[in-house]
Amino acid sequence: MSVKQNKTKQKMSAAAKREERTGWMFMLPFVLLFLLVFIFPIFYAIYSSFFQQVATGGGAYGGGELVNKFVGFENFKYVITSHDFWAGMGRVMLYTVIQVPLMIISALVLAMLLDSFIVKHVSGFRLGYFLPYAIPGVIAAIIWVYLYNGQISPIVKGLAAIGINVDFFASNMVLASMINITTWTFTGYNMLIFLSALQAIPHELYEAARIDGANGWQIATKIKLPNVRGAALLAMLLSIVGTIQLFNEPQVMQTADPGISRSYTPMMMAFNTSRGFLTPKGDGPSNAIAIVMAIIAGLLAMIYAFVERKVNEQ
């Protein structure tokens, strides 16, 4: 290697190092915020889950100072053996089995319609379908609680006028009412995921299929559906993790339906435990509930991904 080539290589190496340092400087604010608002809270939650708040001193009349006491896996034992936790998890699982397929199928149908030649002015429909997701979850739940209220709801009064009496807060209807709220809110969001996957399909495939005599239905089932499997996997995984954390809908509906307990879902149980409404109370038991929920959600997501991959390999 000549001296000139060696100098050129050293200059390129120095330039590459400067670019690398510049890249890390731009990344530094994100990395710090990521550590501060995501990684650190996770480790702190795990750490605090091994502690409970107990009263010390106070004499015969109680009233001692609250201190954090290391209790090992006692909080996790409480969660695993808690009937309320597993009852809430059962409700969430039933909710997931019904709501997620309903939402995913609805989102896929809407995306297929928008990607077809049937619908004109796609941008307006796309915005309309996505708009419910832009409404904060708590606000959406409050709107639907109003629409479910039998005394003021135009829906309930309209159905009663034609002889259909329905109570959206009845024990056999309240879960379906929550499913409706979540489906209304998130269908448009998942529709955009599917629509993006459909628009990424090369149009040459459609042209080749039409030349071979394929009709619209065959193009949809033989070309479009197989090419959105990745998007479907992403949407299902996000939905499974999200439904395990069901909170906004039951928490807001509880204001109008006393039958919804403080431990109706695991997330409500964790929230009310941290606020001291359930015993044992405090951050330790609350974080233990959240960690067990995270483990269950992760296992369900892994099982679904494994099954989906095996089915696609066949």
CSV table of C-alpha atoms in Angstrom, one decimal:
chain,number,residue,atom,x,y,z
A,1,MET,CA,0.0,0.0,0.0
A,2,SER,CA,1.4,3.4,-1.0
A,3,VAL,CA,1.8,6.3,1.4
A,4,LYS,CA,-1.0,8.2,-0.4
A,5,GLN,CA,-3.5,5.3,0.0
A,6,ASN,CA,-2.5,5.0,3.7
A,7,LYS,CA,-3.2,8.7,4.3
A,8,THR,CA,-6.5,8.5,2.5
A,9,LYS,CA,-7.6,5.5,4.6
A,10,GLN,CA,-6.6,7.3,7.8
A,11,LYS,CA,-8.6,10.3,6.8
A,12,MET,CA,-11.7,8.1,6.0
A,13,SER,CA,-11.3,6.3,9.3
A,14,ALA,CA,-11.1,9.7,11.2
A,15,ALA,CA,-14.2,10.9,9.3
A,16,ALA,CA,-16.1,7.7,10.1
A,17,LYS,CA,-15.3,8.1,13.8
A,18,ARG,CA,-16.5,11.7,13.8
A,19,GLU,CA,-19.7,10.6,12.1
A,20,GLU,CA,-20.1,7.9,14.8
A,21,ARG,CA,-19.6,10.4,17.6
A,22,THR,CA,-22.0,12.8,16.0
A,23,GLY,CA,-24.6,10.0,15.7
A,24,TRP,CA,-24.3,9.1,19.4
A,25,MET,CA,-24.6,12.7,20.4
A,26,PHE,CA,-27.9,13.0,18.5
A,27,MET,CA,-29.0,9.7,20.1
A,28,LEU,CA,-28.0,10.7,23.6
A,29,PRO,CA,-31.2,12.7,24.5
A,30,PHE,CA,-33.4,9.8,23.4
A,31,VAL,CA,-31.3,7.2,25.2
A,32,LEU,CA,-31.4,9.2,28.4
A,33,LEU,CA,-35.2,9.7,28.2
A,34,PHE,CA,-35.7,6.1,27.3
A,35,LEU,CA,-33.7,5.0,30.4
A,36,LEU,CA,-35.5,7.5,32.6
A,37,VAL,CA,-39.1,6.9,31.6
A,38,PHE,CA,-39.0,3.2,30.6
A,39,ILE,CA,-36.0,1.2,31.8
A,40,PHE,CA,-35.6,2.7,35.2
A,41,PRO,CA,-39.4,2.4,36.2
A,42,ILE,CA,-39.3,-1.3,35.2
A,43,PHE,CA,-36.3,-2.1,37.4
A,44,TYR,CA,-37.8,0.1,40.2
A,45,ALA,CA,-41.1,-1.8,40.0
A,46,ILE,CA,-39.3,-5.1,40.2
A,47,TYR,CA,-37.3,-3.9,43.2
A,48,SER,CA,-40.3,-2.5,45.1
A,49,SER,CA,-42.4,-5.6,44.5
A,50,PHE,CA,-40.3,-7.4,47.1
A,51,PHE,CA,-41.4,-4.9,49.8
A,52,GLN,CA,-44.5,-4.1,51.8
A,53,GLN,CA,-45.5,-1.1,53.8
A,54,VAL,CA,-46.0,-2.0,57.5
A,55,ALA,CA,-46.6,0.1,60.6
A,56,THR,CA,-44.0,0.2,63.3
A,57,GLY,CA,-44.4,1.4,66.8
A,58,GLY,CA,-47.5,3.2,67.9
A,59,GLY,CA,-47.9,1.4,71.2
A,60,ALA,CA,-51.2,-0.4,72.2
A,61,TYR,CA,-53.3,2.1,70.2
A,62,GLY,CA,-51.5,1.6,66.9
A,63,GLY,CA,-50.8,4.5,64.6
A,64,GLY,CA,-47.2,3.8,64.0
A,65,GLU,CA,-45.0,5.1,61.1
A,66,LEU,CA,-45.3,3.2,57.8
A,67,VAL,CA,-42.0,1.7,56.6
A,68,ASN,CA,-41.0,-0.5,53.7
A,69,LYS,CA,-40.3,-4.0,54.9
A,70,PHE,CA,-38.6,-6.7,52.7
A,71,VAL,CA,-41.0,-9.6,52.3
A,72,GLY,CA,-39.3,-11.6,49.5
A,73,PHE,CA,-41.8,-13.3,47.3
A,74,GLU,CA,-44.7,-12.7,49.6
A,75,ASN,CA,-46.4,-10.2,47.3
A,76,PHE,CA,-46.1,-12.6,44.3
A,77,LYS,CA,-47.6,-15.4,46.5
A,78,TYR,CA,-50.5,-13.1,47.3
A,79,VAL,CA,-51.1,-12.4,43.6
A,80,ILE,CA,-50.8,-16.0,42.4
A,81,THR,CA,-53.2,-17.3,45.2
A,82,SER,CA,-55.6,-14.4,44.9
A,83,HIS,CA,-59.1,-15.4,43.7
A,84,ASP,CA,-59.9,-11.8,42.7
A,85,PHE,CA,-56.8,-11.7,40.5
A,86,TRP,CA,-57.7,-14.8,38.6
A,87,ALA,CA,-61.3,-13.9,38.4
A,88,GLY,CA,-60.3,-10.6,36.8
A,89,MET,CA,-57.8,-12.4,34.5
A,90,GLY,CA,-60.6,-14.7,33.4
A,91,ARG,CA,-62.8,-11.7,32.5
A,92,VAL,CA,-59.9,-10.2,30.5
A,93,MET,CA,-59.2,-13.5,28.7
A,94,LEU,CA,-62.9,-13.8,27.7
A,95,TYR,CA,-62.8,-10.2,26.7
A,96,THR,CA,-59.7,-10.9,24.5
A,97,VAL,CA,-61.2,-14.0,22.9
A,98,ILE,CA,-64.3,-12.1,21.7
A,99,GLN,CA,-63.0,-8.5,21.2
A,100,VAL,CA,-59.7,-9.1,19.4
A,101,PRO,CA,-60.9,-11.3,16.5
A,102,LEU,CA,-64.0,-9.0,16.1
A,103,MET,CA,-61.8,-5.9,15.9
A,104,ILE,CA,-59.1,-7.4,13.7
A,105,ILE,CA,-61.7,-8.8,11.2
A,106,SER,CA,-63.5,-5.5,11.1
A,107,ALA,CA,-60.2,-3.6,10.5
A,108,LEU,CA,-59.2,-6.0,7.8
A,109,VAL,CA,-62.5,-5.7,6.0
A,110,LEU,CA,-62.4,-1.9,6.1
A,111,ALA,CA,-58.8,-1.9,4.8
A,112,MET,CA,-59.7,-4.2,2.0
A,113,LEU,CA,-62.6,-1.9,1.0
A,114,LEU,CA,-60.5,1.2,1.1
A,115,ASP,CA,-57.8,-0.5,-1.0
A,116,SER,CA,-60.4,-1.6,-3.6
A,117,PHE,CA,-61.9,0.4,-6.5
A,118,ILE,CA,-65.3,0.4,-4.8
A,119,VAL,CA,-64.7,3.3,-2.4
A,120,LYS,CA,-64.1,6.8,-3.7
A,121,HIS,CA,-62.5,9.7,-1.6
A,122,VAL,CA,-60.4,7.2,0.4
A,123,SER,CA,-58.7,10.0,2.5
A,124,GLY,CA,-62.1,11.1,4.0
A,125,PHE,CA,-63.0,7.5,4.9
A,126,ARG,CA,-59.6,6.8,6.3
A,127,LEU,CA,-59.7,9.9,8.5
A,128,GLY,CA,-63.2,9.0,9.7
A,129,TYR,CA,-62.3,5.5,10.7
A,130,PHE,CA,-59.2,6.7,12.5
A,131,LEU,CA,-60.8,9.6,14.3
A,132,PRO,CA,-62.2,7.5,17.3
A,133,TYR,CA,-58.6,6.5,18.1
A,134,ALA,CA,-57.6,10.2,18.3
A,135,ILE,CA,-60.1,10.6,21.2
A,136,PRO,CA,-58.5,9.9,24.6
A,137,GLY,CA,-59.6,6.6,26.0
A,138,VAL,CA,-61.1,8.0,29.1
A,139,ILE,CA,-63.1,10.6,27.1
A,140,ALA,CA,-64.3,7.8,24.7
A,141,ALA,CA,-65.5,5.7,27.7
A,142,ILE,CA,-67.3,8.7,29.2
A,143,ILE,CA,-69.1,9.3,25.9
A,144,TRP,CA,-70.3,5.7,25.8
A,145,VAL,CA,-71.3,5.7,29.4
A,146,TYR,CA,-73.7,8.5,28.5
A,147,LEU,CA,-74.9,6.5,25.5
A,148,TYR,CA,-75.5,3.5,27.7
A,149,ASN,CA,-77.3,5.4,30.5
A,150,GLY,CA,-81.0,4.3,30.3
A,151,GLN,CA,-82.3,7.6,31.6
A,152,ILE,CA,-80.7,9.9,29.0
A,153,SER,CA,-79.3,7.7,26.3
A,154,PRO,CA,-80.9,8.3,22.8
A,155,ILE,CA,-79.9,4.7,21.9
A,156,VAL,CA,-81.7,3.1,24.8
A,157,LYS,CA,-84.8,5.4,24.4
A,158,GLY,CA,-84.8,4.7,20.6
A,159,LEU,CA,-84.7,0.9,21.1
A,160,ALA,CA,-87.4,1.1,23.8
A,161,ALA,CA,-89.7,3.0,21.4
A,162,ILE,CA,-89.7,0.0,19.1
A,163,GLY,CA,-90.2,-2.5,22.0
A,164,ILE,CA,-86.6,-3.5,22.7
A,165,ASN,CA,-85.6,-2.9,26.3
A,166,VAL,CA,-81.9,-3.2,26.9
A,167,ASP,CA,-79.7,-2.5,29.9
A,168,PHE,CA,-76.1,-2.0,28.9
A,169,PHE,CA,-75.0,-2.2,32.5
A,170,ALA,CA,-76.7,-5.6,33.3
A,171,SER,CA,-74.3,-8.2,34.6
A,172,ASN,CA,-74.7,-10.3,31.4
A,173,MET,CA,-74.2,-7.2,29.2
A,174,VAL,CA,-71.5,-5.1,30.8
A,175,LEU,CA,-68.6,-7.0,29.2
A,176,ALA,CA,-70.2,-6.7,25.8
A,177,SER,CA,-70.6,-2.9,26.4
A,178,MET,CA,-66.8,-2.6,27.1
A,179,ILE,CA,-66.0,-4.7,24.0
A,180,ASN,CA,-68.1,-2.2,21.9
A,181,ILE,CA,-66.1,0.7,23.3
A,182,THR,CA,-62.7,-0.8,22.6
A,183,THR,CA,-63.7,-2.0,19.2
A,184,TRP,CA,-65.0,1.4,18.3
A,185,THR,CA,-61.8,3.0,19.5
A,186,PHE,CA,-59.1,0.8,18.0
A,187,THR,CA,-60.6,-0.6,14.8
A,188,GLY,CA,-59.5,2.4,12.8
A,189,TYR,CA,-56.0,2.2,14.2
A,190,ASN,CA,-55.6,-1.4,13.1
A,191,MET,CA,-57.2,-0.6,9.8
A,192,LEU,CA,-54.3,1.7,9.1
A,193,ILE,CA,-51.9,-1.1,9.8
A,194,PHE,CA,-53.6,-3.3,7.3
A,195,LEU,CA,-54.0,-0.6,4.7
A,196,SER,CA,-50.3,0.2,4.9
A,197,ALA,CA,-49.5,-3.4,4.2
A,198,LEU,CA,-52.0,-3.6,1.3
A,199,GLN,CA,-50.6,-0.5,-0.3
A,200,ALA,CA,-47.1,-1.9,-0.1
A,201,ILE,CA,-48.0,-4.9,-2.3
A,202,PRO,CA,-46.5,-4.5,-5.8
A,203,HIS,CA,-49.2,-3.6,-8.4
A,204,GLU,CA,-47.5,-5.9,-10.9
A,205,LEU,CA,-48.9,-8.8,-9.0
A,206,TYR,CA,-52.5,-7.6,-9.5
A,207,GLU,CA,-51.8,-7.0,-13.2
A,208,ALA,CA,-50.4,-10.5,-13.6
A,209,ALA,CA,-53.3,-12.0,-11.8
A,210,ARG,CA,-55.8,-10.2,-14.1
A,211,ILE,CA,-54.0,-11.3,-17.2
A,212,ASP,CA,-54.3,-14.8,-15.9
A,213,GLY,CA,-58.0,-14.3,-15.6
A,214,ALA,CA,-58.3,-13.8,-11.8
A,215,ASN,CA,-61.4,-11.9,-10.6
A,216,GLY,CA,-61.6,-9.4,-7.7
A,217,TRP,CA,-62.4,-12.0,-5.1
A,218,GLN,CA,-59.5,-14.3,-6.2
A,219,ILE,CA,-57.1,-11.3,-6.0
A,220,ALA,CA,-58.3,-10.4,-2.5
A,221,THR,CA,-58.0,-14.0,-1.2
A,222,LYS,CA,-55.0,-15.2,-3.1
A,223,ILE,CA,-52.8,-12.1,-3.2
A,224,LYS,CA,-53.9,-9.5,-0.7
A,225,LEU,CA,-54.7,-11.7,2.4
A,226,PRO,CA,-51.4,-13.7,2.2
A,227,ASN,CA,-49.4,-10.5,2.0
A,228,VAL,CA,-50.9,-9.0,5.1
A,229,ARG,CA,-50.0,-11.8,7.5
A,230,GLY,CA,-47.2,-9.8,8.9
A,231,ALA,CA,-49.4,-6.9,9.6
A,232,ALA,CA,-52.0,-9.2,11.1
A,233,LEU,CA,-49.4,-10.7,13.4
A,234,LEU,CA,-48.4,-7.2,14.6
A,235,ALA,CA,-52.0,-6.1,15.1
A,236,MET,CA,-52.9,-9.3,17.0
A,237,LEU,CA,-49.8,-9.1,19.3
A,238,LEU,CA,-50.5,-5.4,20.1
A,239,SER,CA,-54.2,-6.2,20.7
A,240,ILE,CA,-53.4,-9.1,23.0
A,241,VAL,CA,-51.0,-7.0,25.1
A,242,GLY,CA,-53.5,-4.1,25.2
A,243,THR,CA,-56.5,-6.1,26.2
A,244,ILE,CA,-54.7,-7.7,29.1
A,245,GLN,CA,-54.2,-4.1,30.4
A,246,LEU,CA,-58.0,-3.3,30.2
A,247,PHE,CA,-58.6,-0.3,32.5
A,248,ASN,CA,-60.2,2.8,31.1
A,249,GLU,CA,-63.6,1.2,30.2
A,250,PRO,CA,-64.3,-0.6,33.5
A,251,GLN,CA,-62.9,2.2,35.6
A,252,VAL,CA,-65.2,4.8,33.9
A,253,MET,CA,-68.2,2.5,33.8
A,254,GLN,CA,-67.8,1.8,37.5
A,255,THR,CA,-69.1,5.3,38.2
A,256,ALA,CA,-72.5,4.3,36.6
A,257,ASP,CA,-72.5,0.6,37.6
A,258,PRO,CA,-71.7,-0.3,41.2
A,259,GLY,CA,-71.6,-4.0,40.2
A,260,ILE,CA,-68.1,-3.4,38.7
A,261,SER,CA,-65.8,-4.1,41.6
A,262,ARG,CA,-62.4,-2.5,42.3
A,263,SER,CA,-60.7,-5.7,41.2
A,264,TYR,CA,-62.9,-6.3,38.1
A,265,THR,CA,-59.7,-6.5,35.9
A,266,PRO,CA,-56.1,-7.1,37.0
A,267,MET,CA,-55.2,-3.5,36.0
A,268,MET,CA,-58.0,-2.1,38.2
A,269,MET,CA,-56.8,-4.4,41.0
A,270,ALA,CA,-53.2,-3.0,40.7
A,271,PHE,CA,-54.5,0.6,40.6
A,272,ASN,CA,-56.8,0.3,43.6
A,273,THR,CA,-54.1,-1.7,45.5
A,274,SER,CA,-51.6,1.2,45.0
A,275,ARG,CA,-54.2,3.7,46.2
A,276,GLY,CA,-54.9,1.7,49.4
A,277,PHE,CA,-58.4,0.6,48.5
A,278,LEU,CA,-57.5,-3.1,48.6
A,279,THR,CA,-55.5,-5.1,51.1
A,280,PRO,CA,-52.6,-5.7,51.1
A,281,LYS,CA,-52.0,-2.1,49.9
A,282,GLY,CA,-49.1,-0.1,48.6
A,283,ASP,CA,-46.7,0.0,45.7
A,284,GLY,CA,-45.2,-3.4,46.5
A,285,PRO,CA,-48.3,-5.6,46.0
A,286,SER,CA,-49.4,-3.3,43.2
A,287,ASN,CA,-46.2,-3.8,41.3
A,288,ALA,CA,-46.3,-7.5,41.9
A,289,ILE,CA,-49.7,-7.6,40.2
A,290,ALA,CA,-48.4,-5.6,37.3
A,291,ILE,CA,-45.3,-7.9,36.9
A,292,VAL,CA,-47.5,-11.0,36.9
A,293,MET,CA,-49.7,-9.4,34.3
A,294,ALA,CA,-46.7,-8.6,32.1
A,295,ILE,CA,-45.5,-12.2,32.3
A,296,ILE,CA,-48.9,-13.5,31.3
A,297,ALA,CA,-49.2,-11.0,28.5
A,298,GLY,CA,-45.7,-11.9,27.2
A,299,LEU,CA,-46.5,-15.7,27.4
A,300,LEU,CA,-49.8,-15.2,25.5
A,301,ALA,CA,-48.0,-13.2,22.8
A,302,MET,CA,-45.3,-15.8,22.4
A,303,ILE,CA,-47.8,-18.6,22.2
A,304,TYR,CA,-49.8,-16.8,19.5
A,305,ALA,CA,-46.6,-15.9,17.5
A,306,PHE,CA,-45.4,-19.6,17.7
A,307,VAL,CA,-48.8,-21.0,16.6
A,308,GLU,CA,-49.2,-18.4,13.8
A,309,ARG,CA,-45.7,-19.3,12.5
A,310,LYS,CA,-46.4,-23.0,12.6
A,311,VAL,CA,-49.7,-22.5,10.7
A,312,ASN,CA,-48.0,-20.4,8.0
A,313,GLU,CA,-45.3,-23.1,7.6
A,314,GLN,CA,-47.9,-25.7,6.7
